[in-house]
Coordinates of C-alpha atoms in Angstrom, one line a residue:
M143 CA -33.9 -42.2 31.1
D144 CA -30.6 -44.0 32.3
D145 CA -27.3 -42.3 31.6
Q146 CA -26.3 -44.3 28.6
R147 CA -29.3 -43.1 26.6
R148 CA -29.0 -39.6 28.1
R149 CA -25.5 -39.6 26.8
L150 CA -26.2 -41.1 23.4
L151 CA -29.0 -38.5 22.9
L152 CA -26.8 -35.7 23.8
F153 CA -24.2 -37.0 21.4
L154 CA -26.5 -37.3 18.6
L155 CA -27.7 -33.8 19.1
T156 CA -24.5 -32.5 19.1
L157 CA -23.4 -34.1 16.3
G158 CA -26.3 -33.1 14.4
A159 CA -25.7 -29.5 15.3
I160 CA -22.0 -29.5 13.9
I161 CA -23.3 -31.1 10.9
L162 CA -25.8 -28.3 10.4
V163 CA -23.5 -25.3 11.2
Y164 CA -20.7 -27.1 8.8
T165 CA -23.4 -27.3 6.1
V166 CA -24.6 -23.4 6.1
V167 CA -20.5 -22.6 6.4
Y168 CA -19.8 -24.9 3.4
M169 CA -22.4 -23.2 1.5
V170 CA -21.0 -19.8 2.3
V171 CA -17.0 -20.9 1.6
M172 CA -18.2 -22.2 -1.7
G173 CA -19.9 -19.2 -3.0
Q174 CA -17.9 -16.7 -1.6
F175 CA -14.1 -18.1 -2.5
E176 CA -14.8 -20.9 -5.0
G177 CA -17.5 -18.9 -7.0
S178 CA -19.4 -22.0 -7.1
P179 CA -22.4 -21.7 -4.8
R180 CA -24.2 -24.9 -3.8
T181 CA -27.9 -25.3 -2.5
F182 CA -28.4 -26.7 0.9
W183 CA -28.7 -30.5 0.2
E184 CA -25.7 -30.4 -1.9
A185 CA -23.5 -28.9 0.7
L186 CA -25.2 -31.5 3.3
N187 CA -23.8 -34.4 1.2
V188 CA -20.2 -33.0 1.0
V189 CA -20.1 -32.3 4.8
V190 CA -21.5 -36.1 5.5
E191 CA -19.1 -37.5 3.0
S192 CA -16.4 -35.6 4.4
M193 CA -17.0 -36.5 8.3
T194 CA -17.6 -40.1 7.3
L195 CA -14.1 -40.1 5.5
S196 CA -16.1 -42.0 2.6
G197 CA -15.2 -39.3 0.0
F198 CA -15.8 -35.9 -1.6
G199 CA -17.5 -36.3 -4.8
E200 CA -17.1 -34.0 -7.7
D201 CA -16.3 -30.8 -5.4
S202 CA -12.9 -31.9 -4.5
S203 CA -11.6 -31.3 -7.9
I204 CA -12.7 -27.2 -7.8
W205 CA -11.5 -26.5 -4.4
S206 CA -8.4 -24.3 -5.0
H207 CA -9.0 -21.5 -2.1
P208 CA -6.9 -22.0 1.1
V209 CA -9.7 -21.1 3.3
T210 CA -12.1 -24.1 1.6
I211 CA -9.2 -26.7 2.1
L212 CA -8.6 -25.6 5.6
F213 CA -12.4 -26.0 6.4
V214 CA -12.5 -29.4 5.0
I215 CA -9.5 -30.7 6.8
V216 CA -11.5 -29.3 10.0
M217 CA -14.3 -31.4 9.1
Q218 CA -12.2 -34.4 8.3
F219 CA -10.8 -34.2 11.9
T220 CA -14.2 -33.6 13.5
G221 CA -15.3 -36.6 11.7
V222 CA -12.4 -38.6 13.0
L223 CA -12.6 -37.3 16.5
A224 CA -16.8 -38.0 16.6
V225 CA -15.7 -41.7 15.6
F226 CA -13.0 -41.9 18.6
A227 CA -15.3 -40.5 20.9
A228 CA -18.2 -42.9 20.0
L229 CA -15.9 -45.8 20.5
P230 CA -15.4 -45.7 24.5
L231 CA -18.9 -43.9 25.0
F232 CA -21.1 -46.2 23.4
V233 CA -19.7 -49.2 21.4
V234 CA -17.2 -50.5 23.9
P235 CA -19.7 -50.3 26.7
L236 CA -22.3 -52.0 24.4
F237 CA -19.8 -54.9 24.0
E238 CA -19.1 -55.0 27.5
A239 CA -22.7 -55.0 28.5
R240 CA -23.5 -57.9 26.4
L241 CA -20.6 -60.0 27.8
T242 CA -21.6 -59.2 31.4
Q243 CA -25.2 -60.3 30.5
Q244 CA -24.0 -63.6 29.6
A245 CA -26.0 -66.3 31.9
P246 CA -23.7 -67.7 34.5
T247 CA -23.1 -71.6 34.6
S248 CA -23.3 -71.9 38.4
I249 CA -25.3 -69.9 41.0
E250 CA -24.9 -69.1 44.7
E251 CA -26.2 -71.9 47.1
L252 CA -29.6 -72.1 47.4
T253 CA -32.5 -74.1 49.6
E254 CA -36.1 -74.7 49.1
H255 CA -35.9 -73.3 45.6
V256 CA -37.6 -74.8 42.7
V257 CA -35.3 -76.1 39.4
L258 CA -36.9 -75.6 36.1
A259 CA -34.9 -78.1 33.8
G260 CA -35.7 -76.1 30.5
Y261 CA -37.8 -72.9 30.0
T262 CA -40.8 -73.1 28.0
E263 CA -44.4 -71.1 28.0
H264 CA -45.3 -73.6 30.8
G265 CA -42.5 -72.7 33.0
A266 CA -43.0 -68.9 32.2
T267 CA -46.7 -69.2 33.9
L268 CA -45.2 -71.3 36.9
I269 CA -42.6 -68.6 37.3
E270 CA -45.3 -65.9 37.5
E271 CA -46.7 -68.0 40.5
L272 CA -43.5 -68.4 42.1
E273 CA -42.4 -64.7 42.1
Q274 CA -46.1 -63.9 43.5
R275 CA -45.0 -65.8 46.4
D276 CA -41.7 -65.0 46.7
V277 CA -40.5 -68.6 46.1
D278 CA -36.9 -68.9 44.7
Y279 CA -36.4 -70.5 41.4
V280 CA -33.5 -71.3 39.1
I281 CA -34.0 -72.1 35.5
I282 CA -31.4 -74.5 33.7
E283 CA -31.5 -73.5 29.7
K284 CA -29.2 -75.1 27.5
N285 CA -29.6 -72.7 24.6
E286 CA -27.0 -69.7 25.1
E287 CA -29.0 -67.2 23.5
L288 CA -32.3 -67.7 25.4
A289 CA -30.6 -68.3 28.6
T290 CA -28.7 -65.2 28.1
D291 CA -32.1 -63.2 27.3
L292 CA -33.5 -64.8 30.4
Y293 CA -30.7 -63.5 32.4
A294 CA -31.0 -60.0 31.0
D295 CA -34.5 -59.9 31.9
G296 CA -33.9 -60.6 35.4
R297 CA -34.5 -64.2 35.6
S298 CA -32.7 -66.7 37.7
V299 CA -31.3 -68.7 35.1
L300 CA -28.1 -71.2 34.7
H301 CA -26.8 -71.9 31.2
G302 CA -26.0 -75.8 30.8
D303 CA -27.5 -79.2 29.8
P304 CA -30.3 -80.3 32.5
E305 CA -29.3 -83.9 31.4
R306 CA -26.1 -84.1 33.1
T307 CA -25.8 -84.2 36.6
E308 CA -23.1 -81.6 37.0
T309 CA -25.6 -78.9 35.8
L310 CA -28.0 -80.1 38.3
A311 CA -25.4 -79.7 41.0
A312 CA -24.5 -76.4 39.9
A313 CA -28.3 -75.4 40.5
H314 CA -28.2 -77.3 43.8
A315 CA -30.9 -79.6 42.9
A316 CA -30.2 -81.5 46.2
S317 CA -31.6 -78.9 48.3
A318 CA -34.5 -77.7 46.0
R319 CA -38.0 -78.2 47.2
A320 CA -38.7 -79.7 43.3
I321 CA -37.5 -80.3 39.9
V322 CA -39.6 -79.7 37.1
A323 CA -38.6 -81.4 34.1
D324 CA -40.0 -79.3 31.0
Q325 CA -38.5 -80.7 27.8
T326 CA -39.1 -83.3 25.1
D327 CA -40.5 -86.9 26.5
E328 CA -37.0 -88.4 25.7
E329 CA -35.0 -85.2 27.4
N330 CA -37.3 -85.5 30.4
A331 CA -36.7 -89.2 31.0
S332 CA -32.8 -88.5 30.9
I333 CA -33.4 -85.3 33.5
I334 CA -35.3 -87.5 35.7
L335 CA -32.5 -90.3 35.7
S336 CA -29.9 -87.4 36.3
A337 CA -32.1 -86.0 39.0
R338 CA -32.6 -89.2 41.0
E339 CA -28.8 -89.8 40.8
C340 CA -27.8 -86.1 42.3
A341 CA -30.8 -85.0 44.1
G342 CA -31.9 -88.0 46.0
D343 CA -35.5 -87.9 47.2
V344 CA -36.1 -84.4 45.9
P345 CA -39.7 -84.6 44.1
V346 CA -39.4 -84.6 40.4
V347 CA -42.6 -83.6 38.3
S348 CA -42.4 -84.1 34.5
L349 CA -44.7 -82.8 31.6
L350 CA -45.5 -85.3 28.9
E351 CA -45.9 -84.6 25.3
R352 CA -47.4 -87.8 24.8
P353 CA -49.6 -89.7 27.6
E354 CA -48.4 -93.1 26.1
N355 CA -44.8 -92.0 27.7
E356 CA -46.1 -91.8 31.0
Q357 CA -44.8 -95.0 32.2
Y358 CA -41.2 -94.2 31.0
H359 CA -41.2 -91.5 33.3
R360 CA -42.4 -93.0 36.0
Y361 CA -40.0 -96.0 35.5
A362 CA -36.9 -93.3 35.4
G363 CA -38.4 -92.2 39.0
A364 CA -40.8 -89.2 38.4
D365 CA -42.8 -88.4 41.2
R366 CA -45.7 -86.8 39.3
V367 CA -46.2 -87.0 35.5
I368 CA -48.5 -84.5 34.1
S369 CA -50.1 -84.2 30.5
P370 CA -51.1 -80.5 29.9
E371 CA -53.2 -81.5 27.3
H372 CA -55.0 -84.1 28.9
I373 CA -55.4 -81.4 32.2
L374 CA -56.8 -78.9 29.8
G375 CA -59.3 -81.1 28.1
R376 CA -60.5 -82.0 31.5
S377 CA -60.8 -78.3 32.4
L378 CA -62.7 -77.6 29.1
A379 CA -65.2 -80.4 30.0
D380 CA -65.6 -79.4 33.6
K381 CA -66.6 -75.8 32.2
V382 CA -69.3 -77.4 30.0
T383 CA -70.7 -79.7 32.9
Q384 CA -70.3 -77.0 35.4
R385 CA -68.5 -79.5 37.6
V386 CA -66.5 -78.9 40.6
T387 CA -63.0 -77.7 39.9
A388 CA -61.1 -77.6 43.2
E389 CA -60.2 -81.1 43.0
F390 CA -57.7 -83.0 40.6
G391 CA -58.3 -86.6 41.4
D392 CA -56.7 -89.2 43.6
D393 CA -53.4 -88.5 42.4
S394 CA -53.4 -84.8 43.1
V395 CA -51.6 -82.6 45.4
Q396 CA -52.2 -83.2 48.7
S397 CA -54.4 -80.5 50.1
A398 CA -54.3 -78.7 53.6
L399 CA -58.1 -79.0 53.8
P400 CA -60.2 -81.4 55.5
S401 CA -61.0 -84.3 53.1
D402 CA -64.4 -84.8 54.1
R403 CA -65.5 -81.0 53.9
D404 CA -69.2 -80.6 53.2
F405 CA -68.8 -77.8 50.5
E406 CA -67.8 -77.7 46.8
I407 CA -66.5 -75.3 44.2
A408 CA -67.9 -75.0 40.9
E409 CA -67.7 -72.7 37.9
L410 CA -71.6 -72.1 36.3
S411 CA -72.0 -70.3 33.2
V412 CA -75.1 -68.0 33.0
Q413 CA -77.3 -69.0 29.9
R414 CA -79.6 -66.8 27.8
N415 CA -83.2 -66.4 29.6
S416 CA -81.8 -67.7 32.8
E417 CA -83.2 -66.2 36.1
V418 CA -80.0 -64.2 36.7
C419 CA -79.4 -63.2 33.1
N420 CA -78.8 -59.6 32.3
R421 CA -79.2 -58.5 36.1
P422 CA -76.9 -56.8 38.5
L423 CA -75.1 -59.1 40.7
A424 CA -76.8 -57.2 43.9
E425 CA -80.4 -57.6 42.5
S426 CA -79.8 -61.5 41.6
R427 CA -80.1 -62.3 45.4
I428 CA -78.1 -65.3 44.6
R429 CA -76.8 -65.7 48.6
E430 CA -80.3 -65.0 49.8
Q431 CA -81.8 -67.5 47.7
T432 CA -79.3 -70.3 47.4
G433 CA -76.9 -69.9 50.3
A434 CA -73.9 -70.3 48.1
N435 CA -70.6 -67.9 48.2
L436 CA -69.8 -66.0 45.0
I437 CA -66.0 -65.9 45.3
G438 CA -65.7 -64.3 41.6
V439 CA -66.8 -63.8 38.1
W440 CA -65.5 -64.3 34.7
D441 CA -66.6 -61.4 32.3
R442 CA -65.5 -61.6 28.8
G443 CA -61.9 -63.2 29.5
E444 CA -61.7 -60.8 32.8
F445 CA -61.6 -62.4 36.0
T446 CA -62.4 -60.4 38.9
S447 CA -62.5 -61.2 42.9
P448 CA -64.6 -60.3 44.8
P449 CA -67.0 -59.3 42.3
S450 CA -68.6 -55.8 42.4
P451 CA -72.4 -55.8 43.4
D452 CA -73.1 -53.6 40.5
T453 CA -71.7 -56.4 37.9
T454 CA -74.3 -57.2 35.2
L455 CA -74.7 -61.2 34.8
D456 CA -74.9 -61.1 31.0
E457 CA -75.0 -64.6 28.8
G458 CA -71.7 -66.2 29.0
T459 CA -70.8 -64.7 32.3
V460 CA -69.0 -67.4 34.3
L461 CA -69.6 -67.8 38.2
L462 CA -67.1 -69.3 40.6
A463 CA -68.8 -70.2 43.6
A464 CA -68.6 -72.1 46.6
G465 CA -71.3 -74.0 48.7
T466 CA -72.8 -77.3 49.4
E467 CA -73.9 -79.6 46.8
A468 CA -77.5 -78.5 47.3
Q469 CA -76.6 -75.1 47.5
L470 CA -75.0 -75.1 43.9
M471 CA -77.7 -76.9 42.3
K472 CA -80.0 -74.2 43.5
L473 CA -77.5 -71.6 41.7
A474 CA -77.2 -73.8 38.7
E475 CA -81.0 -73.8 38.4
M476 CA -80.8 -70.2 38.5
T477 CA -78.2 -69.9 35.7
R478 CA -79.7 -72.1 33.1
S479 CA -82.1 -71.2 30.3
S480 CA -85.9 -71.5 30.9
K481 CA -86.3 -71.9 27.4
R482 CA -83.6 -74.2 26.0
H483 CA -83.9 -77.8 26.6
H484 CA -81.5 -80.5 24.6
S485 CA -81.8 -84.1 24.7
H486 CA -79.5 -85.2 21.8
G487 CA -76.2 -83.7 20.2
E488 CA -75.9 -81.3 23.0
V489 CA -72.0 -80.8 22.6
V490 CA -70.0 -80.6 19.2
V491 CA -66.4 -81.2 19.7
V492 CA -64.4 -79.7 17.0
G493 CA -60.9 -81.4 16.9
A494 CA -59.7 -84.6 17.9
G495 CA -56.4 -84.4 18.9
E496 CA -55.4 -84.9 22.7
V497 CA -57.6 -82.1 23.9
G498 CA -60.6 -83.0 22.0
S499 CA -60.2 -86.7 22.7
T500 CA -60.1 -86.1 26.5
V501 CA -63.1 -83.7 26.3
T502 CA -65.0 -86.3 24.5
D503 CA -64.1 -89.3 26.9
V504 CA -64.8 -87.0 30.0
L505 CA -68.5 -86.2 28.6
T506 CA -69.1 -89.6 27.3
T507 CA -68.5 -91.0 31.0
R508 CA -70.9 -88.2 32.3
D509 CA -73.7 -89.4 30.0
I510 CA -73.8 -86.3 27.7
P511 CA -74.5 -86.6 23.9
T512 CA -71.2 -85.6 22.1
T513 CA -70.3 -85.2 18.3
L514 CA -66.9 -85.3 17.5
V515 CA -65.4 -83.7 14.4
D516 CA -62.2 -83.9 12.7
I517 CA -60.8 -83.6 9.2
D518 CA -59.1 -87.1 9.6
D519 CA -61.1 -90.3 10.1
K520 CA -59.7 -91.5 13.6
P521 CA -61.0 -93.5 16.0
G522 CA -64.3 -91.9 17.8
V523 CA -64.5 -89.2 15.1
D524 CA -68.3 -89.1 14.2
V525 CA -68.3 -86.5 11.2
V526 CA -65.1 -86.4 9.1
G527 CA -64.4 -82.8 7.2
D528 CA -63.0 -79.8 7.8
A529 CA -64.0 -77.6 10.6
L530 CA -64.0 -74.4 8.6
D531 CA -66.7 -75.9 6.2
E532 CA -70.4 -75.1 6.9
W533 CA -71.5 -78.5 5.3
T534 CA -69.4 -80.2 7.9
L535 CA -70.8 -78.6 10.9
Q536 CA -73.9 -78.6 9.7
S537 CA -73.7 -82.5 9.7
A538 CA -72.4 -82.6 13.2
G539 CA -75.8 -80.9 14.3
L540 CA -74.0 -77.6 15.6
E541 CA -77.2 -75.7 14.1
S542 CA -79.4 -77.1 17.3
A543 CA -76.6 -77.9 19.6
R544 CA -76.3 -76.3 23.2
T545 CA -72.6 -76.0 23.3
A546 CA -69.3 -76.4 20.8
I547 CA -66.1 -76.8 22.1
V548 CA -63.2 -76.0 19.7
T549 CA -60.0 -77.9 20.5
L550 CA -58.1 -77.1 17.2
P551 CA -54.2 -76.8 18.2
D552 CA -53.7 -74.0 15.9
D553 CA -55.2 -70.6 17.1
T554 CA -55.4 -68.9 13.8
T555 CA -57.6 -71.7 12.6
A556 CA -59.3 -71.7 15.6
V557 CA -60.4 -68.1 15.5
F558 CA -61.7 -68.6 11.8
A559 CA -63.8 -71.5 12.9
L560 CA -65.4 -69.4 15.9
L561 CA -66.5 -67.2 13.2
V562 CA -68.1 -69.7 11.2
I563 CA -69.7 -71.4 14.0
R564 CA -71.0 -68.1 15.4
E565 CA -72.5 -67.4 12.0
L566 CA -74.4 -70.8 12.0
N567 CA -75.5 -70.7 15.6
P568 CA -75.7 -67.0 17.3
E569 CA -76.9 -68.7 20.5
I570 CA -74.5 -71.6 20.8
E571 CA -72.3 -71.6 24.0
L572 CA -68.7 -71.6 22.5
V573 CA -66.0 -72.8 24.6
V574 CA -62.0 -72.8 23.2
R575 CA -58.8 -74.3 23.8
A576 CA -55.9 -71.5 23.0
S577 CA -52.3 -72.9 22.6
T578 CA -50.9 -69.3 23.6
T579 CA -52.3 -66.7 25.9
D580 CA -51.8 -64.3 23.4
S581 CA -54.6 -65.5 21.5
I582 CA -57.1 -65.2 24.0
P583 CA -58.7 -61.3 23.3
K584 CA -58.8 -62.1 19.6
M585 CA -61.0 -65.5 20.7
Y586 CA -63.3 -63.3 22.5
R587 CA -63.5 -61.0 19.8
A588 CA -64.4 -63.5 17.4
G589 CA -67.6 -64.9 19.6
A590 CA -66.3 -67.4 22.2
D591 CA -68.0 -67.4 25.5
Y592 CA -64.9 -68.9 27.4
V593 CA -61.2 -69.4 26.5
L594 CA -58.9 -71.6 28.4
A595 CA -55.1 -71.0 27.5
L596 CA -53.0 -74.5 27.5
T597 CA -50.1 -72.8 29.0
T598 CA -51.9 -71.1 31.7
V599 CA -53.3 -74.5 32.7
S600 CA -50.1 -76.3 32.8
G601 CA -48.4 -73.7 34.7
R602 CA -51.0 -73.4 37.5
M603 CA -51.1 -77.0 38.0
L604 CA -47.3 -77.0 38.1
A605 CA -47.9 -74.4 40.8
S606 CA -50.3 -76.2 42.6
I607 CA -48.1 -79.3 42.8
V608 CA -44.8 -77.9 43.7
L609 CA -46.0 -75.5 46.4
G610 CA -48.3 -78.1 47.8
E611 CA -51.4 -75.6 47.7
D612 CA -55.2 -76.1 46.7
V613 CA -56.2 -74.1 44.0
I614 CA -59.5 -73.4 42.7
S615 CA -59.6 -73.1 39.3
L616 CA -56.8 -73.6 36.9
D617 CA -57.2 -70.6 35.0
T618 CA -57.5 -67.9 38.0
Q619 CA -55.0 -66.8 40.6
I620 CA -57.6 -68.1 43.0
G621 CA -56.7 -70.1 45.7
L622 CA -58.3 -71.9 48.8
V623 CA -57.0 -72.0 52.3
R624 CA -57.5 -73.2 55.8
T625 CA -56.1 -70.8 58.5
P626 CA -56.4 -70.1 62.0
V627 CA -58.3 -66.8 63.0
P628 CA -57.7 -66.0 66.6
A629 CA -57.9 -62.1 66.0
L630 CA -61.2 -62.3 64.8
A631 CA -62.9 -64.4 67.7
G632 CA -66.2 -63.0 69.4
R633 CA -67.2 -61.0 66.6
T634 CA -69.8 -61.7 63.3
L635 CA -69.0 -61.7 59.8
A636 CA -71.0 -58.7 59.3
E637 CA -69.1 -56.9 62.1
L638 CA -65.8 -58.2 60.6
D639 CA -67.0 -57.5 56.8
V640 CA -64.0 -59.5 55.6
R641 CA -64.6 -59.2 51.9
A642 CA -64.6 -55.5 52.0
K643 CA -61.6 -55.1 53.8
T644 CA -59.5 -58.1 52.3
G645 CA -61.3 -59.2 49.4
V646 CA -61.5 -63.0 50.5
T647 CA -64.4 -64.9 50.7
V648 CA -65.5 -67.1 53.8
V649 CA -66.7 -70.5 52.3
A650 CA -66.7 -72.8 55.4
I651 CA -65.5 -72.5 59.0
E652 CA -64.0 -75.7 60.7
R653 CA -65.1 -75.9 64.4
G654 CA -63.8 -79.0 66.0
D655 CA -64.8 -82.0 63.9
E656 CA -67.3 -80.0 62.1
V657 CA -67.0 -78.0 58.8
L658 CA -69.7 -75.3 58.9
T659 CA -70.9 -74.2 55.5
D660 CA -74.3 -72.6 56.2
I661 CA -72.8 -69.2 57.7
E662 CA -74.8 -66.2 57.5
P663 CA -74.0 -62.6 58.2
D664 CA -74.6 -63.1 62.2
F665 CA -72.6 -66.4 62.2
E666 CA -70.0 -65.4 65.3
I667 CA -66.5 -66.9 65.0
R668 CA -65.2 -68.7 68.2
Q669 CA -61.6 -69.2 69.7
G670 CA -60.0 -71.7 67.9
D671 CA -62.1 -71.9 64.7
M672 CA -60.1 -72.3 61.6
A673 CA -61.6 -70.2 58.5
I674 CA -61.6 -71.9 55.2
V675 CA -61.4 -69.0 52.6
A676 CA -60.8 -68.3 48.9
G677 CA -59.2 -65.4 46.9
T678 CA -56.2 -64.1 45.4
D679 CA -52.8 -65.1 46.5
E680 CA -52.5 -61.2 47.5
D681 CA -55.8 -61.1 49.4
I682 CA -55.2 -64.3 51.3
N683 CA -51.8 -63.1 52.7
E684 CA -53.5 -59.8 53.7
F685 CA -56.5 -62.0 55.4
Q686 CA -54.2 -64.1 57.3
A687 CA -51.9 -61.1 58.6
W688 CA -55.0 -59.4 59.7
A689 CA -56.7 -62.7 61.3
D690 CA -53.5 -64.2 63.1
P691 CA -51.1 -61.0 63.5
T692 CA -49.0 -63.4 66.0
A693 CA -48.3 -66.2 63.3
S694 CA -47.6 -63.5 60.4
A695 CA -45.0 -61.5 62.7
A696 CA -43.4 -65.0 63.5
E697 CA -42.9 -65.6 59.7
A698 CA -41.6 -62.4 59.1
D699 CA -38.8 -62.7 61.7

């Protein structure tokens, strides 16, 4: 408890004690000197009225004894003193604190920081990523109240209009490592133009509301233009098709990893009646049978890396694994159901917005039969009707489908749709889009197997761009890095026990021009080897400090 709160508590307790004493004394005075006894509550009412100077009620007409009158005067003075004491102790400091918490309009000089032009939930996720990596940032927020609240919460914020060059200059945009425009499409175009005027060649990343506006942002000078809903749609499709998730296409962030690496990263969902379903991880013998490395496990919304050997692989558990294509294909066979086979209507997509349309397009290009459901008769919609209506879902073939992907923009409606779908098909795999992270726990309780939040995906994607890192999955804090390991040379992986000591997974070793992925426990690291490891940011930092202490010490200096 801080001093201000402690003083307030002491003041209130003292005031309460005085009121209680005065109430008892007033009862005695009225009975002894005025001959008009009062109950406790009647006396309390008079004392409060006197101390707050709000009046005295009917009792004032019967006060005649000097003792009574003097006592009432004392109560009045006590009330006045209490007011004057409260002003300097609590009221004035409260206003002063509010004034001092006003967001500044300029900041001290910064370099290699990230400028966020506008604050949204996308930016909130990016800020978490930046703070975890000790990367400086400054938020430019034109809403004064929001800017003040962010400043009070300890965020680095500047109050001003991000469309103005003067504001960008005040945020030292010219010396930033990146500028992120995160407002409306029209405002972002103006921000990009201002950034190009005052920040030269500093990379500018713009978020899109409507994909058709991408060309105008590029004309304005944006280096990268991303559509969060389009990214989310592709990510949801990847969950269903169990595709590699470590790559974002030709226009993605430049990776520090070798471009011709002979390994991939995939997320594989454990299906009912599969070989590994309902078995502890230690008994599944995934590494022995496939050669793939298990990096982490999604279980009902909780991601664990590295997973415990005691973790039970239930239906719907998602495995994050690394290995060659052949190794991952073996692992995929182990996670697939041995009883359920679908040839038509495999996937039902509920919602034909930007996310749903992207999901459908991706699945179609991968030759996966898909049925699109929407309440409006839009191009590409196969079944028109309310997603909360059983008849509509039955018409879409949901009762025999393998997977349903719910992409409704309203989280409340999506939760209800989950309940309806789960009732119609208890065995269906349910993948869901969430607009906010707050809805994720509720969606899992409603029967979802996997939930992906729009803000998480967009924030993680922004982090990968501005930090220039290769991320494995847009919905986890897992990264993939290539790092020298001179301190580990001459020892085997079994001797090092890397996962137990640091939490990272060694997915490959780069030796000269080769990338070695078939690394068994007896694999010996040689001088000059580069390790490609996967893990959380914290675990990777710990591994690098252990494997290359000289470089870590130099960075610290």
